[in-house]
Each structure stands twice: as C-alpha cells, then as structure tokens.
Short mmCIF file of C-alpha atoms in Angstrom, two decimals:
data_model
loop_
_atom_site.label_atom_id
_atom_site.label_comp_id
_atom_site.label_asym_id
_atom_site.label_seq_id
_atom_site.Cartn_x
_atom_site.Cartn_y
_atom_site.Cartn_z
CA UNK A 703 92.58 113.11 86.37
CA UNK A 704 93.65 109.26 86.31
CA UNK A 705 91.19 107.11 83.97
CA UNK A 706 91.60 104.46 81.83
CA UNK A 707 91.37 100.37 83.11
CA UNK A 708 93.98 97.95 84.67
CA UNK A 709 96.07 95.45 82.05
CA UNK A 710 94.62 92.60 84.05
CA UNK A 711 90.68 94.12 84.06
CA UNK A 712 89.69 91.96 80.19
CA UNK A 713 91.67 88.21 81.84
CA UNK A 714 88.29 86.34 84.03
CA UNK A 715 89.17 83.16 83.26
CA UNK A 716 93.03 82.44 82.73
CA UNK A 717 94.32 82.78 86.46
CA UNK A 718 98.29 82.39 86.04
CA UNK A 719 97.82 84.97 83.46
CA UNK A 720 95.77 86.80 86.03
CA UNK A 721 98.53 86.50 88.53
CA UNK A 722 101.45 87.32 86.19
CA UNK A 723 100.22 90.51 85.07
CA UNK A 724 99.29 91.27 88.31
CA UNK A 725 103.02 90.48 89.89
CA UNK A 726 104.60 92.37 86.32
CA UNK A 727 102.00 95.48 86.80
CA UNK A 728 104.70 97.62 88.13
CA UNK A 729 106.84 96.75 85.35
CA UNK A 730 104.05 97.87 83.41
CA UNK A 731 104.08 101.81 81.44
CA UNK A 732 100.78 102.15 82.41
CA UNK A 733 102.16 101.73 86.37
CA UNK A 734 105.22 104.33 85.70
CA UNK A 735 102.38 106.89 84.54
CA UNK A 736 100.41 106.90 88.05
CA UNK A 737 101.59 109.76 90.27
CA UNK A 738 104.55 108.61 92.36
CA UNK A 739 102.12 108.70 95.49
CA UNK A 740 100.37 106.28 94.17
CA UNK A 741 102.91 104.53 92.54
CA UNK A 742 104.27 104.31 96.48
CA UNK A 743 100.69 103.75 98.13
CA UNK A 744 101.08 100.51 95.57
CA UNK A 745 104.04 99.18 96.11
CA UNK A 746 102.82 99.48 100.48
CA UNK A 747 99.88 97.57 99.56
CA UNK A 748 101.41 94.89 97.79
CA UNK A 749 104.10 94.59 100.37
CA UNK A 750 101.70 93.74 103.56
CA UNK A 751 101.43 90.30 104.39
CA UNK A 752 98.23 88.75 104.40
CA UNK A 753 94.70 90.35 105.49
CA UNK A 754 95.96 93.58 107.04
CA UNK A 755 94.38 96.64 107.67
CA UNK A 756 94.37 99.52 105.44
CA UNK A 757 94.00 103.08 106.61
CA UNK A 758 91.63 104.39 104.40
CA UNK A 759 93.14 108.09 105.41
CA UNK A 760 96.46 106.11 103.80
CA UNK A 761 94.82 105.60 100.47
CA UNK A 762 93.14 109.30 100.67
CA UNK A 763 96.12 111.36 101.49
CA UNK A 764 97.90 109.69 98.54
CA UNK A 765 95.21 111.17 96.25
CA UNK A 766 95.29 114.30 98.00
CA UNK A 767 99.35 114.39 97.49
CA UNK A 768 99.12 113.27 93.99
CA UNK A 769 96.56 115.69 92.98
CA UNK A 770 97.65 118.51 95.19
CA UNK A 771 101.43 118.46 92.89
CA UNK A 772 99.79 117.89 89.68
CA UNK A 773 96.86 120.52 90.36
CA UNK A 774 98.49 123.39 92.57
CA UNK A 775 95.12 125.96 91.65
CA UNK A 776 93.02 122.94 92.88
CA UNK A 777 91.26 122.75 90.14
CA UNK A 778 89.45 119.68 90.55
CA UNK A 779 88.63 117.79 93.97
CA UNK A 780 88.20 114.29 94.74
CA UNK A 781 84.97 112.82 94.12
CA UNK A 782 82.02 112.99 96.74
CA UNK A 783 81.93 109.01 97.30
CA UNK A 784 85.83 109.12 98.05
CA UNK A 785 85.42 112.05 100.56
CA UNK A 786 86.05 110.93 104.48
CA UNK A 787 83.54 112.89 106.92
CA UNK A 788 86.48 113.43 109.60
CA UNK A 789 88.47 114.63 106.34
CA UNK A 790 86.40 118.01 105.60
#
C-alpha cells in the first residue's frame, strides 16, 4: 500500500518553492520508493504537453501492475472509487 504525503503538500504560499519541489520530485527519496510502474507513469504524465488527455486506463493499469508485482497473493485490492466499471 502506498501512503504518505507529497513533499510539496504543506507548501501553500511560495509558488517558486512549489515549482522547485515538483521539478525535483523525481530525485527525492520518496519518489524512489514508489513502485517502478508508478514512477514510469509519473514520468510519462510529466512529458505531456499542455492539456493532453490522460487515459484513466493507463493510470489504473499502472496501479494494478504494481499491486500484482508487489502482492502476488492478491491480499489487497484497488479501492472501489478507483475501479472503473468496465475493468471488472
């Protein structure tokens, strides 16, 4: 299970600091602890130009792949709010 807070969550007022934290997030130890599937998804999303469409299936597949690899006995499931009706 992935838990915790993003490093920039508590930064509210300083926009320059927020930009720096978001830009440097892939080098942060928190990012390196994420499953590789989520790191790849993050990098893919960051490469998008402007308001491009994000296919929700890509996001769900990344989480499902990480869960399958980390939990082969399927002890955990995606939360109900994250499961798409067509994915059943």
